[in-house]
Short mmCIF file of C-alpha atoms and ligand atoms in Angstrom, two decimals:
data_model
loop_
_atom_site.label_atom_id
_atom_site.label_comp_id
_atom_site.label_asym_id
_atom_site.label_seq_id
_atom_site.Cartn_x
_atom_site.Cartn_y
_atom_site.Cartn_z
CA MET A 227 0.00 0.00 0.00
CA PRO A 228 1.46 3.41 -0.93
CA ALA A 229 2.42 5.54 2.07
CA TRP A 230 -0.19 8.23 1.39
CA LYS A 231 -2.96 5.66 1.84
CA GLN A 232 -1.60 4.68 5.22
CA LEU A 233 -1.42 8.34 6.18
CA LYS A 234 -4.90 9.21 4.93
CA ALA A 235 -6.57 8.61 8.28
CA ARG A 236 -4.19 11.08 9.90
CA LEU A 237 -4.85 13.80 7.31
CA LYS A 238 -8.66 13.92 7.27
CA ASN A 239 -9.03 17.67 7.73
CA SER A 240 -6.42 18.39 5.09
CA GLU A 241 -8.13 16.16 2.58
CA LYS A 242 -11.47 17.85 3.22
CA LEU A 243 -10.02 21.34 2.81
CA TYR A 244 -8.30 20.33 -0.41
CA GLU A 245 -11.55 19.01 -1.86
CA GLU A 246 -13.13 22.40 -1.30
CA ALA A 247 -10.04 24.24 -2.55
CA LEU A 248 -10.29 22.38 -5.85
CA THR A 249 -13.56 24.23 -6.48
CA LEU A 250 -12.08 27.66 -5.68
CA LEU A 251 -8.45 27.65 -6.80
CA PRO A 252 -7.05 26.10 -9.99
CA GLY A 253 -5.58 22.77 -8.92
CA GLY A 254 -6.58 23.67 -5.36
CA VAL A 255 -3.46 25.77 -4.74
CA SER A 256 -1.87 29.19 -5.17
CA SER A 257 1.38 27.83 -6.67
CA PRO A 258 1.75 24.51 -8.56
CA VAL A 259 4.39 22.69 -6.50
CA ARG A 260 2.06 22.76 -3.48
CA ALA A 261 -0.46 20.44 -5.16
CA VAL A 262 1.09 17.26 -3.76
CA LYS A 263 -0.49 14.12 -5.19
CA PRO A 264 -3.05 12.95 -4.26
CA PHE A 265 -3.61 15.81 -1.78
CA PRO A 266 -1.43 18.23 0.22
CA PHE A 267 -1.50 18.82 3.97
CA TYR A 268 -2.82 22.12 5.30
CA VAL A 269 -0.69 24.06 7.75
CA VAL A 270 -1.92 26.11 10.70
CA ARG A 271 1.35 27.32 12.15
CA ALA A 272 5.12 26.86 12.17
CA LYS A 273 7.90 27.55 14.63
CA GLY A 274 11.65 26.95 14.40
CA SER A 275 12.31 23.74 12.48
CA LYS A 276 8.73 22.48 12.89
CA ILE A 277 5.53 22.87 10.92
CA PHE A 278 2.07 21.87 12.24
CA ASP A 279 -0.94 20.79 10.20
CA VAL A 280 -4.70 21.07 10.65
CA ASP A 281 -4.94 17.48 11.88
CA GLY A 282 -2.52 18.04 14.76
CA ASN A 283 0.50 16.42 13.08
CA GLU A 284 3.97 17.87 13.48
CA TYR A 285 6.81 17.69 10.95
CA ILE A 286 10.47 18.63 10.82
CA ASP A 287 10.53 21.02 7.88
CA TYR A 288 13.18 20.79 5.13
CA CYS A 289 11.03 22.68 2.65
CA LEU A 290 11.11 25.93 4.66
CA GLY A 291 8.90 27.91 2.34
CA TYR A 292 11.05 26.71 -0.60
CA GLY A 293 14.11 28.57 0.58
CA PRO A 294 13.56 31.88 2.36
CA LEU A 295 13.57 30.67 5.97
CA LEU A 296 17.29 30.30 6.63
CA LEU A 297 16.68 31.12 10.30
CA GLY A 298 13.71 28.76 10.58
CA HIS A 299 10.03 29.61 11.09
CA ALA A 300 8.89 32.63 13.09
CA HIS A 301 12.34 33.67 14.27
CA PRO A 302 11.90 35.93 17.33
CA ALA A 303 14.27 38.70 16.12
CA ILE A 304 12.45 39.00 12.79
CA LYS A 305 9.08 38.90 14.51
CA LYS A 306 10.09 41.68 16.87
CA ALA A 307 11.51 43.88 14.11
CA VAL A 308 8.42 43.48 11.96
CA GLU A 309 6.06 44.13 14.89
CA THR A 310 7.91 47.36 15.60
CA GLN A 311 7.56 48.33 11.94
CA LEU A 312 3.84 47.53 11.90
CA GLU A 313 3.36 50.06 14.71
CA LYS A 314 4.83 52.71 12.41
CA GLY A 315 2.79 51.78 9.33
CA TRP A 316 3.34 49.32 6.51
CA LEU A 317 3.19 51.25 3.27
CA PHE A 318 4.28 54.82 2.60
CA GLY A 319 4.56 55.29 -1.16
CA THR A 320 7.55 57.51 -0.45
CA PRO A 321 11.24 56.81 0.11
CA HIS A 322 12.14 55.65 3.63
CA GLU A 323 15.33 54.93 5.51
CA LEU A 324 15.10 51.13 5.59
CA GLU A 325 15.88 51.18 1.85
CA LEU A 326 19.27 52.69 2.58
CA LYS A 327 19.95 50.38 5.50
CA LEU A 328 19.34 47.15 3.58
CA ALA A 329 20.98 48.51 0.40
CA LYS A 330 24.17 49.24 2.38
CA LYS A 331 24.25 45.69 3.73
CA ILE A 332 23.86 44.19 0.26
CA VAL A 333 26.50 46.45 -1.24
CA ARG A 334 28.87 45.53 1.58
CA TYR A 335 28.56 41.77 1.07
CA TYR A 336 28.18 41.63 -2.72
CA LYS A 337 31.36 43.00 -4.26
CA SER A 338 29.81 43.11 -7.74
CA VAL A 339 26.90 45.26 -6.52
CA GLU A 340 27.08 49.03 -6.08
CA MET A 341 23.39 49.90 -6.33
CA VAL A 342 20.13 48.00 -5.93
CA ARG A 343 16.47 48.15 -6.94
CA PHE A 344 14.03 46.55 -4.50
CA VAL A 345 11.14 44.60 -6.06
CA ASN A 346 8.62 42.13 -4.64
CA SER A 347 9.69 38.66 -5.71
CA GLY A 348 12.38 36.66 -7.39
CA THR A 349 10.30 36.60 -10.56
CA GLU A 350 10.23 40.39 -10.67
CA ALA A 351 13.95 40.52 -9.95
CA THR A 352 14.98 38.34 -12.91
CA MET A 353 12.41 39.96 -15.19
CA SER A 354 13.83 43.38 -14.36
CA ALA A 355 17.44 42.16 -14.56
CA ILE A 356 16.85 40.82 -18.07
CA ARG A 357 15.17 44.04 -19.18
CA LEU A 358 18.09 45.96 -17.70
CA ALA A 359 20.62 43.80 -19.56
CA ARG A 360 18.69 44.28 -22.81
CA GLY A 361 18.47 48.04 -22.26
CA PHE A 362 22.13 48.34 -21.35
CA THR A 363 23.46 46.28 -24.27
CA ARG A 364 20.70 47.17 -26.79
CA ARG A 365 20.53 43.48 -27.69
CA GLU A 366 17.50 41.23 -27.49
CA LYS A 367 18.54 37.63 -26.98
CA ILE A 368 19.30 36.01 -23.67
CA LEU A 369 20.97 32.71 -22.90
CA LYS A 370 19.89 30.47 -20.05
CA ILE A 371 20.70 27.01 -18.71
CA GLU A 372 18.48 24.04 -19.60
CA GLY A 373 16.65 23.29 -16.37
CA GLY A 374 17.52 26.67 -14.90
CA PHE A 375 14.57 28.31 -13.16
CA HIS A 376 14.24 32.07 -12.85
CA GLY A 377 10.64 32.55 -11.87
CA ALA A 378 7.34 32.61 -13.70
CA HIS A 379 7.68 35.20 -16.46
CA ASP A 380 7.66 34.67 -20.22
CA ALA A 381 11.33 35.03 -21.15
CA VAL A 382 12.57 32.32 -18.79
CA LEU A 383 9.75 29.75 -18.74
CA VAL A 384 11.53 27.49 -21.19
CA LYS A 385 12.85 24.14 -19.96
CA ALA A 386 12.55 25.64 -16.51
CA GLY A 387 13.43 22.79 -14.14
CA SER A 388 10.84 22.48 -11.40
CA ALA A 389 8.19 24.19 -13.57
CA ALA A 390 7.11 20.89 -15.12
CA THR A 391 4.40 22.42 -17.31
CA ALA A 392 7.06 24.70 -18.78
CA ILE A 393 8.65 21.78 -20.65
CA PRO A 394 9.44 22.64 -23.37
CA ALA A 395 7.67 25.96 -22.61
CA SER A 396 4.52 27.10 -20.84
CA LYS A 397 1.37 27.53 -22.92
CA GLY A 398 0.39 31.15 -23.34
CA ILE A 399 3.85 32.43 -24.20
CA PRO A 400 4.25 33.96 -27.67
CA MET A 401 6.68 32.04 -29.86
CA ASN A 402 8.55 35.21 -30.78
CA LEU A 403 9.43 35.71 -27.12
CA ILE A 404 10.86 32.25 -26.77
CA GLU A 405 12.90 32.66 -29.92
CA ASN A 406 14.92 35.21 -28.01
CA THR A 407 15.69 32.73 -25.24
CA LEU A 408 18.61 30.42 -26.09
CA GLN A 409 19.68 27.52 -23.92
CA VAL A 410 22.78 25.54 -23.08
CA PRO A 411 23.36 22.56 -20.76
CA PHE A 412 24.91 23.23 -17.34
CA ASN A 413 28.54 22.24 -16.78
CA ASP A 414 29.29 22.30 -20.49
CA VAL A 415 31.91 24.90 -21.39
CA GLU A 416 32.14 23.88 -25.02
CA ALA A 417 28.42 24.31 -25.70
CA LEU A 418 28.53 27.67 -23.96
CA SER A 419 31.52 28.99 -25.91
CA GLU A 420 29.98 27.89 -29.16
CA VAL A 421 26.67 29.69 -28.62
CA VAL A 422 28.23 32.81 -27.13
CA GLU A 423 30.78 33.20 -29.90
CA LYS A 424 28.20 32.60 -32.61
CA LYS A 425 25.50 34.86 -31.14
CA LYS A 426 27.47 37.54 -29.32
CA GLU A 427 26.22 40.37 -31.53
CA GLU A 428 22.64 39.61 -30.48
CA LEU A 429 23.17 38.34 -26.95
CA ALA A 430 22.37 40.70 -24.06
CA ALA A 431 23.09 38.34 -21.20
CA PHE A 432 23.72 34.86 -19.93
CA ILE A 433 21.57 34.17 -16.87
CA LEU A 434 22.26 31.23 -14.59
CA GLU A 435 21.94 29.95 -11.07
CA PRO A 436 25.58 29.37 -10.03
CA VAL A 437 24.26 26.29 -8.20
CA LEU A 438 21.16 24.77 -9.82
CA GLY A 439 18.47 24.58 -7.16
CA ASN A 440 15.40 23.87 -9.23
CA VAL A 441 16.25 20.51 -10.80
CA GLY A 442 17.03 18.97 -7.48
CA LEU A 443 20.47 20.27 -6.57
CA ILE A 444 23.27 20.33 -9.17
CA LEU A 445 26.66 21.80 -8.35
CA PRO A 446 29.00 23.50 -10.80
CA GLU A 447 31.97 21.30 -11.69
CA LYS A 448 35.41 22.56 -10.81
CA GLY A 449 36.38 25.40 -13.12
CA TYR A 450 32.96 25.75 -14.76
CA LEU A 451 32.02 29.13 -13.28
CA GLU A 452 35.52 30.47 -14.04
CA GLU A 453 34.99 29.56 -17.69
CA VAL A 454 31.50 31.05 -17.65
CA ARG A 455 32.96 34.35 -16.46
CA LYS A 456 35.79 34.19 -18.98
CA VAL A 457 33.66 33.39 -22.02
CA THR A 458 31.04 36.06 -21.24
CA ALA A 459 33.66 38.74 -20.51
CA GLU A 460 35.69 37.97 -23.65
CA ASN A 461 32.59 38.22 -25.82
CA ASP A 462 31.16 41.26 -24.08
CA VAL A 463 27.99 39.47 -22.93
CA LEU A 464 26.61 40.42 -19.50
CA LEU A 465 26.64 37.69 -16.88
CA ILE A 466 23.64 37.52 -14.55
CA PHE A 467 23.91 35.35 -11.45
CA ASP A 468 20.47 34.41 -10.21
CA GLU A 469 21.31 34.10 -6.51
CA ILE A 470 17.69 33.98 -5.38
CA ILE A 471 18.38 30.70 -3.57
CA THR A 472 22.11 31.03 -2.93
CA GLY A 473 22.24 34.69 -1.83
CA PHE A 474 22.86 34.96 1.94
CA ARG A 475 22.55 31.15 2.07
CA LEU A 476 25.93 29.89 0.83
CA GLY A 477 27.49 32.62 2.97
CA MET A 478 26.84 36.35 3.40
CA GLY A 479 28.14 37.04 -0.11
CA GLY A 480 26.29 34.14 -1.73
CA ALA A 481 27.71 31.88 -4.43
CA GLN A 482 29.78 34.68 -5.97
CA GLU A 483 31.79 35.11 -2.81
CA ARG A 484 32.02 31.39 -2.19
CA PHE A 485 33.37 30.61 -5.66
CA GLY A 486 35.15 33.95 -6.13
CA ILE A 487 33.43 34.58 -9.47
CA TYR A 488 31.69 37.92 -9.89
CA PRO A 489 28.79 38.55 -12.30
CA ASP A 490 27.72 41.83 -13.89
CA ILE A 491 24.19 41.66 -12.51
CA THR A 492 22.93 39.81 -9.43
CA THR A 493 19.38 38.89 -8.48
CA LEU A 494 18.47 38.14 -4.88
CA GLY A 495 15.21 36.97 -3.31
CA LYS A 496 14.08 34.37 -0.79
CA VAL A 497 16.52 34.66 2.20
CA VAL A 498 17.05 38.41 1.63
CA GLY A 499 13.40 39.02 2.63
CA GLY A 500 13.51 36.75 5.69
CA GLY A 501 10.22 35.13 4.64
CA PHE A 502 8.52 38.32 3.42
CA PRO A 503 8.07 39.09 -0.30
CA LEU A 504 11.24 40.74 -1.55
CA GLY A 505 13.43 40.64 -4.63
CA VAL A 506 16.57 42.59 -5.44
CA VAL A 507 18.37 43.53 -8.65
CA GLY A 508 21.94 44.66 -8.09
CA ALA A 509 24.91 45.60 -10.29
CA ARG A 510 27.67 48.15 -10.64
CA ARG A 511 26.63 51.80 -10.89
CA GLU A 512 27.20 52.10 -14.64
CA ILE A 513 24.62 49.39 -15.30
CA MET A 514 22.13 50.24 -12.53
CA GLU A 515 21.83 53.84 -13.65
CA PHE A 516 20.00 52.60 -16.73
CA ILE A 517 16.99 51.91 -14.47
CA ALA A 518 14.23 54.56 -14.30
CA PRO A 519 14.15 57.27 -13.15
CA ALA A 520 17.96 57.50 -13.45
CA GLY A 521 17.78 55.88 -16.90
CA GLU A 522 15.33 54.69 -19.50
CA VAL A 523 14.78 51.05 -18.55
CA TYR A 524 11.37 51.19 -16.91
CA GLN A 525 10.80 49.39 -13.64
CA ALA A 526 8.25 50.33 -11.00
CA GLY A 527 5.94 48.89 -8.32
CA THR A 528 3.41 50.02 -5.73
CA PHE A 529 4.95 47.64 -3.23
CA ASN A 530 8.62 48.08 -4.23
CA GLY A 531 10.77 48.59 -1.16
CA ASN A 532 7.90 47.58 1.11
CA PRO A 533 8.83 48.55 4.70
CA VAL A 534 7.70 45.26 6.23
CA SER A 535 9.69 43.16 3.76
CA LEU A 536 12.78 45.34 4.09
CA CYS A 537 12.49 45.14 7.84
CA GLY A 538 12.24 41.33 7.74
CA GLY A 539 15.25 41.24 5.43
CA LEU A 540 17.33 43.62 7.49
CA ALA A 541 16.58 41.71 10.70
CA THR A 542 17.64 38.49 8.95
CA VAL A 543 20.94 39.95 7.78
CA GLU A 544 21.61 41.33 11.27
CA VAL A 545 21.02 37.95 12.90
CA LEU A 546 23.34 36.34 10.33
CA GLU A 547 26.01 38.91 11.18
CA ARG A 548 25.70 38.40 14.93
CA ALA A 549 25.54 34.64 15.20
CA ARG A 550 27.84 32.24 13.37
CA ILE A 551 24.97 30.72 11.53
CA HIS A 552 26.65 29.87 8.25
CA GLU A 553 29.39 27.98 10.08
CA LYS A 554 26.83 25.95 11.97
CA LEU A 555 24.90 25.22 8.77
CA GLU A 556 28.03 24.16 6.88
CA LYS A 557 28.80 21.62 9.56
CA MET A 558 25.26 20.33 9.88
CA GLY A 559 24.86 20.12 6.10
CA SER A 560 28.07 18.21 5.51
CA GLU A 561 27.27 15.76 8.31
CA LEU A 562 23.85 15.10 6.87
CA VAL A 563 25.20 14.60 3.35
CA ARG A 564 27.92 12.29 4.63
CA ALA A 565 25.30 10.22 6.47
CA LEU A 566 23.22 9.93 3.29
CA LYS A 567 26.30 8.92 1.28
CA ASP A 568 27.19 6.31 3.90
CA ILE A 569 23.76 4.79 3.57
CA ILE A 570 24.34 4.36 -0.17
CA SER A 571 27.79 2.89 0.02
CA ASP A 572 26.78 0.50 2.83
CA LYS A 573 23.84 -0.83 0.94
CA LYS A 574 24.99 -0.26 -2.66
CA LEU A 575 21.77 1.62 -3.29
CA GLU A 576 20.97 3.28 -6.58
CA TYR A 577 20.75 6.95 -5.96
CA GLY A 578 22.95 10.02 -5.98
CA VAL A 579 23.45 12.60 -3.24
CA SER A 580 24.20 16.24 -3.78
CA GLY A 581 24.93 18.84 -1.12
CA ILE A 582 26.43 22.25 -0.46
CA SER A 583 26.19 24.22 2.76
CA SER A 584 22.54 24.14 3.88
CA MET A 585 21.22 22.61 0.64
CA PHE A 586 20.93 18.90 -0.17
CA GLN A 587 18.98 16.47 -2.31
CA ILE A 588 19.04 12.84 -3.31
CA PHE A 589 18.31 11.59 -6.83
CA PHE A 590 16.78 8.21 -7.58
CA GLY A 591 18.44 6.51 -10.50
CA GLN A 592 21.70 4.87 -11.48
CA PHE A 593 24.28 7.53 -10.84
CA ASP A 594 26.88 5.31 -9.13
CA GLY A 595 26.51 7.42 -6.03
CA HIS A 596 27.07 10.65 -7.97
CA PRO A 597 24.31 13.14 -8.60
CA PRO A 598 23.42 14.23 -12.15
CA ARG A 599 25.52 17.01 -13.69
CA ASN A 600 22.87 18.64 -15.88
CA TYR A 601 19.17 18.79 -16.64
CA GLU A 602 19.14 15.97 -19.16
CA GLU A 603 20.66 13.60 -16.63
CA ALA A 604 18.29 14.82 -13.92
CA LEU A 605 15.33 14.02 -16.16
CA ARG A 606 16.33 10.35 -15.99
CA CYS A 607 15.54 10.25 -12.26
CA ASP A 608 12.72 8.15 -10.93
CA ARG A 609 10.30 10.88 -9.88
CA GLU A 610 7.60 8.44 -8.76
CA LYS A 611 10.04 6.91 -6.33
CA TYR A 612 10.88 10.34 -5.00
CA LEU A 613 7.20 11.04 -4.35
CA GLU A 614 6.95 7.78 -2.45
CA LEU A 615 9.98 8.90 -0.39
CA PHE A 616 8.18 12.17 0.30
CA TRP A 617 5.12 10.38 1.69
CA ARG A 618 7.09 7.86 3.74
CA MET A 619 9.20 10.62 5.24
CA LEU A 620 6.02 12.53 6.06
CA GLN A 621 4.71 9.46 7.79
CA ARG A 622 7.85 9.59 9.93
CA GLY A 623 7.31 13.28 10.69
CA VAL A 624 9.73 14.74 8.13
CA PHE A 625 8.54 17.24 5.50
CA LEU A 626 10.72 17.18 2.37
CA PRO A 627 9.86 19.24 -0.70
CA PRO A 628 7.39 17.07 -2.64
CA SER A 629 9.29 17.01 -5.93
CA GLN A 630 12.52 15.44 -7.11
CA PHE A 631 13.18 18.77 -8.82
CA GLU A 632 13.28 20.82 -5.62
CA THR A 633 16.08 21.19 -3.10
CA CYS A 634 15.96 20.38 0.62
CA PHE A 635 16.99 23.18 2.95
CA LEU A 636 18.41 23.30 6.45
CA SER A 637 17.79 26.19 8.79
CA ALA A 638 19.59 27.55 11.81
CA ALA A 639 16.68 26.26 13.89
CA HIS A 640 17.33 22.60 13.08
CA SER A 641 18.74 20.70 16.05
CA ASP A 642 21.05 17.70 16.23
CA ASP A 643 18.01 15.71 17.30
CA ASP A 644 16.13 16.79 14.18
CA ILE A 645 19.03 15.61 12.03
CA LYS A 646 19.29 12.31 13.88
CA THR A 647 15.57 11.59 13.45
CA THR A 648 15.83 12.54 9.78
CA VAL A 649 18.83 10.35 9.00
CA GLU A 650 17.19 7.37 10.73
CA ALA A 651 14.04 7.89 8.68
CA TYR A 652 16.03 8.15 5.43
CA GLU A 653 18.00 5.03 6.24
CA GLU A 654 15.00 2.88 6.95
CA ILE A 655 13.01 4.16 3.98
CA LEU A 656 15.83 4.14 1.41
CA LYS A 657 16.72 0.55 2.27
CA ARG A 658 13.19 -0.50 1.39
CA LEU A 659 12.69 1.80 -1.58
CA CYS A 660 15.88 1.11 -3.52
C1 LIG B 156 12.43 30.85 -6.46
C2 LIG B 156 13.30 31.28 -7.55
C3 LIG B 156 12.94 32.33 -8.40
C4 LIG B 156 11.58 32.97 -8.35
O1 LIG B 156 11.35 33.66 -7.16
P1 LIG B 156 9.85 33.96 -6.71
O2 LIG B 156 10.02 34.80 -5.47
O3 LIG B 156 9.20 32.64 -6.48
O4 LIG B 156 9.20 34.71 -7.80
C5 LIG B 156 13.84 32.75 -9.35
N1 LIG B 156 15.05 32.18 -9.45
C6 LIG B 156 15.43 31.18 -8.65
C7 LIG B 156 16.80 30.60 -8.80
C8 LIG B 156 14.56 30.68 -7.69
O5 LIG B 156 14.93 29.64 -6.93
#
């Protein structure tokens, strides 16, 4: 019997709510990945590493809002900062000082960034970054990675990893828009050089996640990002690092600091808002001053620079500065990944493990213990098996993201006990599943 059937009796209220939701929301949800098959669980509250559902079940959360909650749920310092802000009002429609405070932090930690524009989501950040690159270079084409995900706007919804309905591209997107989006496989320098050299006259930018976090988790091979920087610089094509997952997660300065490779334009989201809606476009002054009203690339928003989001973000950055959170997460992450690798090598199981800092994922398929190195390889994973893992882990009180094409996250709130429980659950379940 599949695990969800065994769990059904413990998820009665969730199932009922989902039935009603199906009549009110397309697919019953507000964002596709949440529509877990055959039905998702409904959450009432969350605190630290734990999330609680409407049937009174409790789970250790490795989904963490799909990335933003690096400090865990309802962190007291963020709560306090936001409460203080709410007393003062939550929308001004004028400039306010929090914009300067958070901008200064970002500029300090991101060497490639001298100015920022605050927007409301990662999607808006990459959309604006691409428009900026096109405006700056006066070229129209962009290059992305197959399986790279940059949010839910037209230019990037082509072979977009976790966005399964966007394979090859989402319905509703004009063909002429997609024609301007070129693609190359990750970790393939030759393919990249070929396209960039051939198309450089038309190519505004190459956008990529330095670590792919939306086809499971795929790391750049040694030397790849160096080559990416070299090829784009030599051919005068802007390099955009989409650090919406990695920013403030792989360290204060994100993937660019960690790998020592600096892009022309950076997008941030998720962690930078501390769980509130926030996106950031950043670059050196020369590029940023193309954005309106300094320049002629239009970008605007009623909620841009929202005080509550900026406050949540600033409080997050301040906690990260005070406590040695990244160090703790590095250690916890590498221990967890080692434990998962040990389970494979002990049992000669058929799956791959991938991990960096507070991100990890396992892939079902024959990878000889190694994770896939690009999208095409990731597509060969056994996604049904992953879903069964999801349900069995849930049964054991562990909430993993419900898709093989998402990444698991650790937070500062996870305890050694949480990790121990999780590893035990993995071990027992993987032995049976593989
Ligand atoms: C989540 C994500 C986005 C989109 O951000 P939203 O806030 O969901 O719009 C863009 N790029 C990457 C790499 C992401 O992981």
